[in-house]
């Protein structure tokens, strides 16, 4: 028989409902509702090649409504990606299967980004679209000429991050970004009228987007709407009016299909309603062949692109950037050598700016930005002119007051490839970024967070702006490297480590206040092991002072006073606890001292967690309350972070 588009879409529906039923867990409604739209997208619009999932000029497809993960798993299998296999799909949501409950980019090559937290896939796609436009401006249409397609649900469009992402995309005129809105009017609680009455298309139009609508179950209407969106120079929202759980005889159009298996009786009725006479997980050969033939059509475009790449003057540079490889060079070492000759007394945010000057001059793939705090975060350099809708070749993004949207866009740029993104705000506002920072860590993205005003040292702005728990809470995040450097040299070394790290994100916590220089030896990157001995005891060692950031100089002053009292004290600078924890036992034990040595931590933040280094018998100096509004010196005195407050307590403890 002739295979129709409806037959092909029903294959998606069948796999979705069968996999969710077998797992007794999942979300069948969205894949069933969006199957027709996805069929048109993958048939006529999306540029992809299942045999080359990482082809640099492929279109990026983001399933922002990640709960409907069986949609993308079905599409990848049907179009001929190596995985997921049918066996993988049969084991949906099981420990051994790459078909996780929500799509994870490191489990399947056809999944561009981990999604699930609603709205973040959409916002990440904005970053992908920025990356495409920037690289197109640098390398031209021959190498970079693709689009970013997103499927998003009502929840994605309600989340606050959506407003940030929509505003940024409209402002930058990202016309290669097309969002397919699964406009089914249903959330978990029920109909969307329970929770919202906003005019969504009007909001998008007001943000500079093109908006078009279609019947999400009329193939010709879908094709017309996608064609219109593809042709418009603005980012596009395509409102696809669909029925959630399409085909389920008693549950379609209701929240009952959103997050639970349909049940054997409803699935039997769905098979009848769809005319799908096949047993669970059986895709007829003619339908599978039609899907595989569709998947194979992208090979020609990919082959043509490879030919253009091979003959391109910038082929080597483009390949290097897309592979995430750093160029050979000594820019950072030359910069460090200059610092060592005349170590400056700078705030580490200023030290970061100066290091970035050398880095961005040497690494054209670095794209920076700030959430409306450029002059405070010191993230702009002479090499980074603004990236705007009139000039995508720029390398600095004015994100506006969109911390969450900025962090998600950074993920998108990093995942797209060819770019190393960094972005700044105040450390206290990592609370606004945290969801995206967590996805940076989960997805192993090379995103660098420049977080300034890292303690009560910012002074009079008070407790709402003074981070207390933030550094330690970020250290709790798996796969996040948190750097808190003590001076200009440590700051440059930490930047070098953050850039070198290709398998995860980094956060630099930087001071507002000036700090004295503590180092002049740059022959080895001492920060590479996470912690090192900055000062060895002169008298018999009885104390090890472990400090970070602005408190390392305080620890040095405390050590001097202890030595004057005949008490030998080591000072250990710990710019990155995660790297230190990765060292062998011998190194860690040597640095922290043996038995009979008092271990003391000093950090202008919560003392929680420092007992892992000091032991329960050690001393921990920090702040376990919120801050206060006052000049810096008054604050450090008030919270007991001074030589005169700390030294007597140490002397008393050691008797």
Coordinates of C-alpha atoms in Angstrom, one line a residue, residues 76-640:
X76 CA 15.7 9.2 15.9
X77 CA 15.0 5.5 15.6
X78 CA 12.7 5.8 12.6
X79 CA 15.0 8.1 10.6
X80 CA 17.9 5.7 11.0
X81 CA 20.2 6.9 13.8
X82 CA 22.4 4.1 15.2
X83 CA 20.6 4.6 18.5
X84 CA 18.2 4.3 20.0
X85 CA 17.5 0.8 18.7
X86 CA 14.1 -0.7 19.1
X87 CA 15.5 -2.6 22.1
X88 CA 16.5 0.7 23.6
X89 CA 13.0 2.0 23.2
X90 CA 11.5 -1.1 24.7
X91 CA 13.6 -0.4 27.8
X92 CA 12.4 3.3 27.9
X93 CA 13.1 4.8 31.3
X94 CA 15.1 1.8 32.5
X95 CA 18.7 2.0 33.8
X96 CA 20.3 0.3 30.9
X97 CA 18.6 2.4 28.2
X98 CA 19.8 5.6 26.6
X99 CA 16.1 6.5 26.4
X100 CA 15.9 8.3 29.7
X101 CA 12.8 9.9 31.1
X102 CA 13.9 13.2 29.6
X103 CA 16.3 13.6 26.7
X104 CA 20.0 13.7 27.8
X105 CA 22.6 14.9 25.3
X106 CA 25.3 12.6 26.5
X107 CA 23.3 9.5 26.0
X108 CA 22.2 9.8 22.4
X109 CA 24.0 11.7 19.6
X110 CA 20.8 13.0 18.0
X111 CA 19.9 14.8 21.2
X112 CA 21.4 18.3 21.1
X113 CA 20.7 19.3 24.6
X114 CA 19.4 17.9 27.9
X115 CA 15.8 19.1 28.4
X116 CA 13.1 18.6 31.0
X117 CA 13.1 21.7 33.2
X118 CA 10.5 23.6 31.1
X119 CA 11.6 26.6 29.2
X120 CA 15.3 25.9 29.4
X121 CA 15.4 24.0 26.1
X122 CA 13.8 27.0 24.4
X123 CA 16.3 29.4 26.0
X124 CA 19.2 27.1 25.2
X125 CA 18.1 27.1 21.6
X126 CA 18.4 30.9 21.6
X127 CA 22.1 30.4 22.4
X128 CA 22.4 27.9 19.5
X129 CA 20.8 30.4 17.1
X130 CA 23.3 33.1 18.3
X131 CA 26.2 30.7 17.7
X132 CA 25.0 30.0 14.2
X133 CA 24.7 33.6 13.3
X134 CA 28.1 34.5 14.8
X135 CA 29.9 31.7 13.1
X136 CA 28.1 32.5 9.8
X137 CA 29.4 36.0 10.0
X138 CA 33.0 34.7 10.6
X139 CA 33.1 31.8 8.2
X140 CA 30.4 32.6 5.6
X141 CA 27.4 30.7 4.2
X142 CA 29.6 28.0 2.7
X143 CA 30.4 26.6 6.1
X144 CA 27.6 27.8 8.4
X145 CA 24.1 28.1 7.1
X146 CA 21.6 26.2 9.3
X147 CA 18.5 26.8 11.4
X148 CA 17.4 26.0 14.9
X149 CA 14.0 24.3 15.4
X150 CA 12.3 24.0 18.8
X151 CA 9.2 22.1 19.9
X152 CA 7.9 23.8 23.0
X153 CA 4.7 23.3 25.1
X154 CA 2.5 25.6 27.1
X155 CA 4.7 25.0 30.1
X156 CA 7.8 26.2 28.3
X157 CA 6.0 29.4 27.3
X158 CA 4.8 30.1 30.8
X159 CA 8.1 29.7 32.6
X160 CA 9.8 33.0 33.4
X161 CA 12.9 32.1 31.5
X162 CA 10.8 32.1 28.3
X163 CA 10.2 35.8 28.6
X164 CA 13.9 36.4 28.9
X165 CA 14.7 34.2 26.0
X166 CA 12.0 35.6 23.8
X167 CA 13.1 39.2 24.5
X168 CA 16.7 38.4 23.7
X169 CA 16.0 36.5 20.5
X170 CA 13.7 39.3 19.3
X171 CA 16.3 42.0 20.1
X172 CA 19.0 40.1 18.3
X173 CA 16.8 39.4 15.3
X174 CA 17.5 35.6 15.3
X175 CA 15.6 34.8 12.1
X176 CA 17.0 31.3 11.9
X177 CA 15.2 30.3 15.1
X178 CA 11.7 28.7 14.7
X179 CA 9.7 27.6 17.6
X180 CA 6.8 25.1 17.1
X181 CA 4.4 25.7 20.0
X182 CA 2.4 22.6 20.9
X183 CA -0.8 24.6 21.5
X184 CA -2.9 21.9 23.1
X185 CA -4.4 24.0 25.9
X186 CA -3.4 21.4 28.5
X187 CA -1.1 21.3 31.5
X188 CA -0.9 18.7 34.3
X189 CA -3.5 20.5 36.4
X190 CA -6.0 20.6 33.5
X191 CA -6.9 23.2 30.9
X192 CA -4.7 26.2 30.5
X193 CA -7.6 28.5 31.3
X194 CA -7.1 27.5 35.0
X195 CA -3.8 29.3 35.1
X196 CA -3.3 31.8 32.3
X197 CA -5.2 34.2 30.1
X198 CA -2.4 36.0 28.4
X199 CA -2.4 36.6 24.6
X200 CA 0.7 34.6 23.8
X201 CA 1.0 35.5 20.1
X202 CA 0.6 39.2 21.0
X203 CA 3.5 38.9 23.4
X204 CA 5.7 37.4 20.8
X205 CA 4.8 40.0 18.2
X206 CA 5.5 42.7 20.7
X207 CA 9.0 41.2 21.2
X208 CA 9.8 41.4 17.5
X209 CA 8.8 37.8 16.5
X210 CA 6.9 36.6 13.5
X211 CA 3.9 34.6 14.5
X212 CA 1.9 32.1 12.4
X213 CA -0.6 29.4 13.3
X214 CA -1.7 26.1 11.8
X215 CA -3.9 23.1 12.4
X216 CA -1.4 20.7 13.9
X217 CA -3.2 17.7 12.4
X218 CA -3.5 19.1 8.8
X219 CA -0.3 18.2 7.0
X220 CA -0.7 20.9 4.3
X221 CA -1.5 23.6 6.8
X222 CA 1.5 22.6 8.9
X223 CA 3.7 22.7 5.8
X224 CA 2.4 26.1 4.8
X225 CA 3.1 27.6 8.3
X226 CA 6.6 26.1 8.5
X227 CA 7.4 27.5 5.1
X228 CA 6.2 30.9 6.1
X229 CA 8.3 30.8 9.3
X230 CA 11.4 29.6 7.4
X231 CA 11.1 32.5 5.0
X232 CA 10.6 35.3 7.5
X233 CA 13.7 37.2 8.6
X234 CA 12.5 37.4 12.2
X235 CA 12.4 34.6 14.8
X236 CA 9.2 32.7 14.4
X237 CA 6.6 31.2 16.7
X238 CA 4.4 28.6 14.9
X239 CA 1.3 28.0 17.0
X240 CA 0.3 24.4 16.2
X241 CA -3.2 23.7 17.4
X242 CA -3.1 20.1 18.5
X243 CA -5.0 17.6 20.5
X244 CA -2.9 16.1 23.3
X245 CA -3.0 12.3 23.2
X246 CA -4.4 12.4 19.7
X247 CA -6.2 9.1 18.8
X248 CA -6.9 8.0 22.4
X249 CA -10.7 7.5 22.3
X250 CA -11.6 8.6 25.8
X251 CA -8.5 10.5 27.0
X252 CA -7.4 12.6 24.1
X253 CA -7.6 16.3 24.8
X254 CA -7.4 15.8 28.5
X255 CA -4.6 16.0 31.1
X256 CA -5.0 12.3 31.7
X257 CA -2.7 11.7 28.7
X258 CA 0.0 14.1 29.9
X259 CA 2.0 12.1 32.4
X260 CA 0.7 8.6 32.8
X261 CA 0.4 5.5 30.6
X262 CA -2.8 5.2 28.7
X263 CA -3.6 1.7 29.9
X264 CA -4.2 -1.5 27.9
X265 CA -7.8 -0.8 27.2
X266 CA -7.2 2.8 26.0
X267 CA -4.3 1.7 23.9
X268 CA -6.4 -1.0 22.2
X269 CA -9.0 1.7 21.5
X270 CA -6.3 4.0 20.1
X271 CA -5.1 1.3 17.7
X272 CA -8.6 1.0 16.4
X273 CA -9.1 4.7 16.1
X274 CA -5.8 5.2 14.2
X275 CA -6.3 2.0 12.1
X276 CA -3.0 0.8 13.5
X277 CA -3.3 -3.0 13.5
X278 CA 0.2 -3.9 14.6
X279 CA 1.3 -5.4 17.8
X280 CA 3.4 -3.3 20.3
X281 CA 6.7 -2.1 19.0
X282 CA 6.1 -3.5 15.5
X283 CA 6.6 -0.9 12.7
X284 CA 5.6 -2.3 9.3
X285 CA 8.4 -2.6 6.9
X286 CA 7.0 -0.2 4.3
X287 CA 6.5 2.5 6.9
X288 CA 9.9 2.0 8.4
X289 CA 11.4 2.0 4.9
X290 CA 9.7 5.3 4.1
X291 CA 11.1 6.9 7.3
X292 CA 14.6 5.5 6.6
X293 CA 14.5 6.9 3.1
X294 CA 13.6 10.3 4.5
X295 CA 16.6 10.1 6.9
X296 CA 18.9 9.2 4.0
X297 CA 18.1 12.3 2.0
X298 CA 20.4 14.5 4.2
X299 CA 23.5 12.6 3.1
X300 CA 23.7 14.6 -0.1
X301 CA 23.6 18.0 1.6
X302 CA 26.2 16.8 4.1
X303 CA 28.5 15.5 1.3
X304 CA 28.2 18.8 -0.5
X305 CA 29.1 20.7 2.6
X306 CA 32.1 18.5 3.2
X307 CA 33.3 19.4 -0.3
X308 CA 33.0 23.1 0.5
X309 CA 34.8 22.6 3.8
X310 CA 37.7 20.8 2.1
X311 CA 38.2 23.6 -0.3
X312 CA 37.7 26.5 2.1
X313 CA 40.5 28.8 3.1
X314 CA 39.4 28.7 6.8
X315 CA 38.8 25.0 6.9
X316 CA 41.5 24.3 9.5
X317 CA 40.4 27.1 11.8
X318 CA 36.7 26.2 11.5
X319 CA 37.5 22.5 12.3
X320 CA 39.6 23.5 15.3
X321 CA 36.9 25.6 16.8
X322 CA 34.1 23.1 16.2
X323 CA 36.3 20.4 17.8
X324 CA 36.8 22.6 20.9
X325 CA 40.5 22.5 20.6
X326 CA 42.6 25.4 21.9
X327 CA 45.3 26.8 19.6
X328 CA 48.9 26.6 20.3
X329 CA 50.3 29.8 21.9
X330 CA 51.8 31.4 25.0
X331 CA 49.5 34.4 25.4
X332 CA 48.6 33.5 29.0
X333 CA 52.2 32.6 30.0
X334 CA 53.4 35.9 28.6
X335 CA 50.7 37.7 30.5
X336 CA 51.6 35.9 33.7
X337 CA 55.2 36.7 33.2
X338 CA 54.3 40.4 33.0
X339 CA 52.3 40.2 36.2
X340 CA 55.1 38.5 38.0
X341 CA 57.5 41.4 37.3
X342 CA 55.2 43.9 39.0
X343 CA 52.4 42.2 40.9
X344 CA 49.4 44.6 41.1
X345 CA 47.1 45.3 43.9
X346 CA 43.8 44.7 42.1
X347 CA 40.4 43.4 42.9
X348 CA 40.1 40.0 41.4
X349 CA 37.3 41.2 39.1
X350 CA 39.9 43.7 37.7
X351 CA 42.5 40.9 37.5
X352 CA 39.9 38.9 35.6
X353 CA 39.3 41.7 33.2
X354 CA 43.1 42.0 32.5
X355 CA 43.4 38.2 32.0
X356 CA 40.5 38.2 29.7
X357 CA 42.2 40.9 27.6
X358 CA 45.0 38.5 26.9
X359 CA 42.6 35.5 26.5
X360 CA 40.1 37.1 24.1
X361 CA 42.9 38.5 22.0
X362 CA 44.3 35.0 21.6
X363 CA 41.1 33.0 21.4
X364 CA 38.6 34.3 18.8
X365 CA 36.1 31.7 19.9
X366 CA 35.5 33.4 23.2
X367 CA 32.1 35.2 23.3
X368 CA 31.4 37.1 26.5
X369 CA 28.6 39.1 28.1
X370 CA 27.0 40.4 31.2
X371 CA 23.5 40.6 32.6
X372 CA 23.6 44.4 32.6
X373 CA 26.7 44.6 34.9
X374 CA 29.4 45.1 32.3
X375 CA 31.1 47.8 34.3
X376 CA 31.0 45.8 37.5
X377 CA 31.8 42.4 36.2
X378 CA 34.6 43.7 34.0
X379 CA 33.8 41.2 31.2
X380 CA 34.3 43.4 28.2
X381 CA 37.7 43.6 26.5
X382 CA 39.2 45.6 23.6
X383 CA 38.8 42.4 21.4
X384 CA 35.1 41.9 22.1
X385 CA 33.0 44.4 20.1
X386 CA 29.2 44.1 20.6
X387 CA 27.3 41.3 18.9
X388 CA 24.1 42.8 17.5
X389 CA 21.5 42.1 14.9
X390 CA 23.4 44.4 12.6
X391 CA 26.7 42.8 13.2
X392 CA 26.8 39.2 14.3
X393 CA 30.6 39.1 14.1
X394 CA 30.8 40.8 17.5
X395 CA 31.9 38.9 20.5
X396 CA 30.2 40.7 23.4
X397 CA 26.5 40.3 24.2
X398 CA 24.6 42.8 26.3
X399 CA 22.1 40.4 27.9
X400 CA 20.2 42.9 29.8
X401 CA 18.7 41.9 33.2
X402 CA 18.3 38.3 32.1
X403 CA 20.6 36.2 34.3
X404 CA 18.7 32.9 33.8
X405 CA 18.3 33.5 30.0
X406 CA 22.0 34.4 29.8
X407 CA 23.1 31.2 31.4
X408 CA 20.9 29.1 29.3
X409 CA 22.1 30.9 26.1
X410 CA 25.6 30.2 27.2
X411 CA 24.8 26.5 27.3
X412 CA 23.3 26.7 23.8
X413 CA 26.4 28.3 22.4
X414 CA 28.7 25.8 24.1
X415 CA 26.6 22.9 22.9
X416 CA 26.4 24.2 19.4
X417 CA 30.2 24.2 19.2
X418 CA 32.7 26.6 17.8
X419 CA 32.3 29.0 20.8
X420 CA 33.5 29.2 24.4
X421 CA 31.0 31.4 26.2
X422 CA 31.5 33.3 29.4
X423 CA 29.0 35.6 31.1
X424 CA 28.9 37.7 34.2
X425 CA 26.7 38.9 37.0
X426 CA 27.0 39.3 40.8
X427 CA 27.7 36.0 42.7
X428 CA 24.5 36.4 44.7
X429 CA 22.5 36.3 41.5
X430 CA 23.7 32.7 40.8
X431 CA 20.3 32.1 42.5
X432 CA 18.7 33.4 39.3
X433 CA 21.1 31.4 37.1
X434 CA 21.2 28.2 39.0
X435 CA 18.8 26.1 36.9
X436 CA 20.9 26.7 33.8
X437 CA 24.2 26.3 35.7
X438 CA 23.0 22.9 36.9
X439 CA 22.3 21.9 33.3
X440 CA 25.7 23.1 32.4
X441 CA 27.1 20.6 34.9
X442 CA 24.8 17.8 33.8
X443 CA 25.6 18.3 30.1
X444 CA 29.4 18.8 30.5
X445 CA 29.2 22.2 28.8
X446 CA 32.3 24.4 28.6
X447 CA 30.5 27.5 30.0
X448 CA 32.4 29.9 32.2
X449 CA 30.5 32.0 34.8
X450 CA 32.2 35.2 35.9
X451 CA 30.6 36.0 39.3
X452 CA 31.8 39.2 41.0
X453 CA 31.1 40.9 44.3
X454 CA 31.8 37.6 46.0
X455 CA 31.3 38.3 49.7
X456 CA 30.5 41.0 52.3
X457 CA 33.6 42.7 50.8
X458 CA 31.2 44.4 48.4
X459 CA 30.3 46.7 51.3
X460 CA 27.3 49.0 51.7
X461 CA 24.9 47.3 49.3
X462 CA 24.0 45.0 52.2
X463 CA 22.7 41.5 52.8
X464 CA 20.5 41.2 49.6
X465 CA 23.7 41.6 47.5
X466 CA 26.2 39.9 49.8
X467 CA 26.6 36.2 49.1
X468 CA 27.0 34.0 52.1
X469 CA 26.0 30.5 51.1
X470 CA 26.6 30.8 47.4
X471 CA 30.2 29.6 46.9
X472 CA 29.7 26.6 49.1
X473 CA 26.3 25.7 47.5
X474 CA 28.0 25.8 44.0
X475 CA 30.7 23.5 45.3
X476 CA 28.0 21.1 46.1
X477 CA 27.0 20.9 42.5
X478 CA 28.5 17.8 40.8
X479 CA 30.9 18.6 37.9
X480 CA 31.0 22.4 38.6
X481 CA 34.5 23.7 39.2
X482 CA 34.4 26.8 41.5
X483 CA 37.4 29.0 41.5
X484 CA 38.0 31.7 44.2
X485 CA 41.4 33.2 43.4
X486 CA 43.4 35.3 45.9
X487 CA 45.3 37.7 43.7
X488 CA 46.0 38.6 40.1
X489 CA 48.3 35.7 39.4
X490 CA 45.8 33.1 40.8
X491 CA 43.0 34.8 38.8
X492 CA 45.0 34.3 35.6
X493 CA 45.8 30.7 36.5
X494 CA 42.2 30.0 37.3
X495 CA 41.1 31.5 34.0
X496 CA 43.6 29.2 32.2
X497 CA 42.2 26.2 33.9
X498 CA 38.6 27.2 33.2
X499 CA 39.3 27.6 29.5
X500 CA 41.3 24.4 29.3
X501 CA 38.4 22.4 30.8
X502 CA 36.4 21.0 27.9
X503 CA 34.1 18.6 29.9
X504 CA 32.3 20.9 32.3
X505 CA 31.5 24.4 33.5
X506 CA 33.5 26.7 35.8
X507 CA 32.5 29.5 38.1
X508 CA 35.0 32.3 39.0
X509 CA 34.0 34.0 42.3
X510 CA 35.7 37.4 42.2
X511 CA 36.1 40.3 44.6
X512 CA 35.0 43.9 44.4
X513 CA 37.7 45.1 46.8
X514 CA 41.4 45.3 46.0
X515 CA 43.7 42.5 47.2
X516 CA 47.4 42.6 47.8
X517 CA 49.7 40.5 45.6
X518 CA 50.7 37.2 47.2
X519 CA 52.6 35.4 44.4
X520 CA 55.4 36.2 42.0
X521 CA 56.3 32.7 40.9
X522 CA 54.5 31.8 37.6
X523 CA 56.8 28.9 36.5
X524 CA 54.0 26.4 37.3
X525 CA 50.3 26.8 37.5
X526 CA 50.0 26.1 41.2
X527 CA 46.2 26.4 41.1
X528 CA 46.0 23.3 38.9
X529 CA 45.9 21.0 42.0
X530 CA 43.2 23.0 43.6
X531 CA 45.2 24.0 46.6
X532 CA 48.9 24.5 47.4
X533 CA 51.1 25.6 50.2
X534 CA 51.6 29.4 49.9
X535 CA 53.6 29.7 53.1
X536 CA 55.5 27.1 55.0
X537 CA 55.8 27.2 58.8
X538 CA 59.0 28.8 60.1
X539 CA 58.7 27.6 63.8
X540 CA 57.6 24.1 64.6
X541 CA 54.3 23.6 62.6
X542 CA 51.3 23.5 64.9
X543 CA 48.7 25.2 62.6
X544 CA 47.6 24.9 59.0
X545 CA 45.5 27.9 57.8
X546 CA 43.4 27.1 54.8
X547 CA 41.8 30.0 53.0
X548 CA 40.3 31.2 49.7
X549 CA 40.1 34.4 47.8
X550 CA 40.3 37.6 49.7
X551 CA 40.9 35.7 53.0
X552 CA 44.2 34.2 51.8
X553 CA 45.9 37.6 52.6
X554 CA 44.2 37.6 56.0
X555 CA 45.5 34.1 56.6
X556 CA 49.0 35.3 55.8
X557 CA 48.7 38.1 58.3
X558 CA 47.3 35.7 60.9
X559 CA 50.3 33.3 60.3
X560 CA 52.7 36.2 60.7
X561 CA 51.2 36.9 64.1
X562 CA 51.3 33.3 65.1
X563 CA 54.9 33.0 64.1
X564 CA 55.7 36.0 66.2
X565 CA 54.2 34.1 69.1
X566 CA 56.4 31.1 68.4
X567 CA 53.7 29.1 66.7
X568 CA 54.6 27.7 63.3
X569 CA 51.8 28.1 60.7
X570 CA 51.4 26.9 57.1
X571 CA 49.1 28.9 54.8
X572 CA 47.3 26.9 52.2
X573 CA 45.5 28.7 49.4
X574 CA 42.6 26.6 48.1
X575 CA 41.3 28.3 44.9
X576 CA 39.4 25.2 43.8
X577 CA 38.2 22.6 46.2
X578 CA 37.0 20.3 43.4
X579 CA 40.5 20.1 41.9
X580 CA 42.0 19.6 45.4
X581 CA 39.6 16.7 46.1
X582 CA 40.8 15.0 43.0
X583 CA 44.4 14.8 44.2
X584 CA 45.8 11.7 45.7
X585 CA 45.8 11.0 49.4
X586 CA 49.5 11.7 49.9
X587 CA 49.2 15.2 48.4
X588 CA 46.1 16.1 50.4
X589 CA 47.4 14.8 53.7
X590 CA 50.7 16.5 53.2
X591 CA 49.0 19.8 52.5
X592 CA 46.6 19.7 55.4
X593 CA 49.1 18.5 58.0
X594 CA 49.4 15.4 60.1
X595 CA 48.2 14.5 63.6
X596 CA 48.7 17.1 66.3
X597 CA 48.3 20.0 63.8
X598 CA 45.3 22.3 64.2
X599 CA 43.5 22.9 60.9
X600 CA 41.8 26.2 60.5
X601 CA 39.6 27.5 57.6
X602 CA 39.0 31.1 56.8
X603 CA 36.5 32.2 54.2
X604 CA 34.0 35.1 54.2
X605 CA 31.0 32.8 53.7
X606 CA 29.2 30.0 55.4
X607 CA 31.4 27.7 57.5
X608 CA 29.2 24.8 56.5
X609 CA 31.2 22.1 54.8
X610 CA 34.6 23.2 55.9
X611 CA 34.7 20.5 58.5
X612 CA 35.6 18.1 55.8
X613 CA 39.1 19.8 55.7
X614 CA 39.4 21.0 59.3
X615 CA 37.9 18.0 61.0
X616 CA 35.5 18.4 63.8
X617 CA 38.3 19.5 66.1
X618 CA 39.5 22.3 63.9
X619 CA 38.4 25.9 63.8
X620 CA 36.2 27.4 61.1
X621 CA 36.1 31.2 60.6
X622 CA 33.3 32.5 58.4
X623 CA 29.8 34.0 58.4
X624 CA 26.8 31.9 59.3
X625 CA 24.2 34.7 59.1
X626 CA 23.3 37.2 56.4
X627 CA 25.5 40.2 55.9
X628 CA 24.9 43.9 56.7
X629 CA 25.1 47.3 55.1
X630 CA 28.4 49.0 56.1
X631 CA 31.8 49.9 54.8
X632 CA 34.1 46.9 54.1
X633 CA 36.4 47.2 57.0
X634 CA 33.6 47.6 59.5
X635 CA 31.9 44.5 58.1
X636 CA 35.0 42.3 58.4
X637 CA 35.5 43.5 62.0
X638 CA 31.9 43.0 62.8
X639 CA 32.0 39.4 61.6
X640 CA 35.3 38.6 63.3

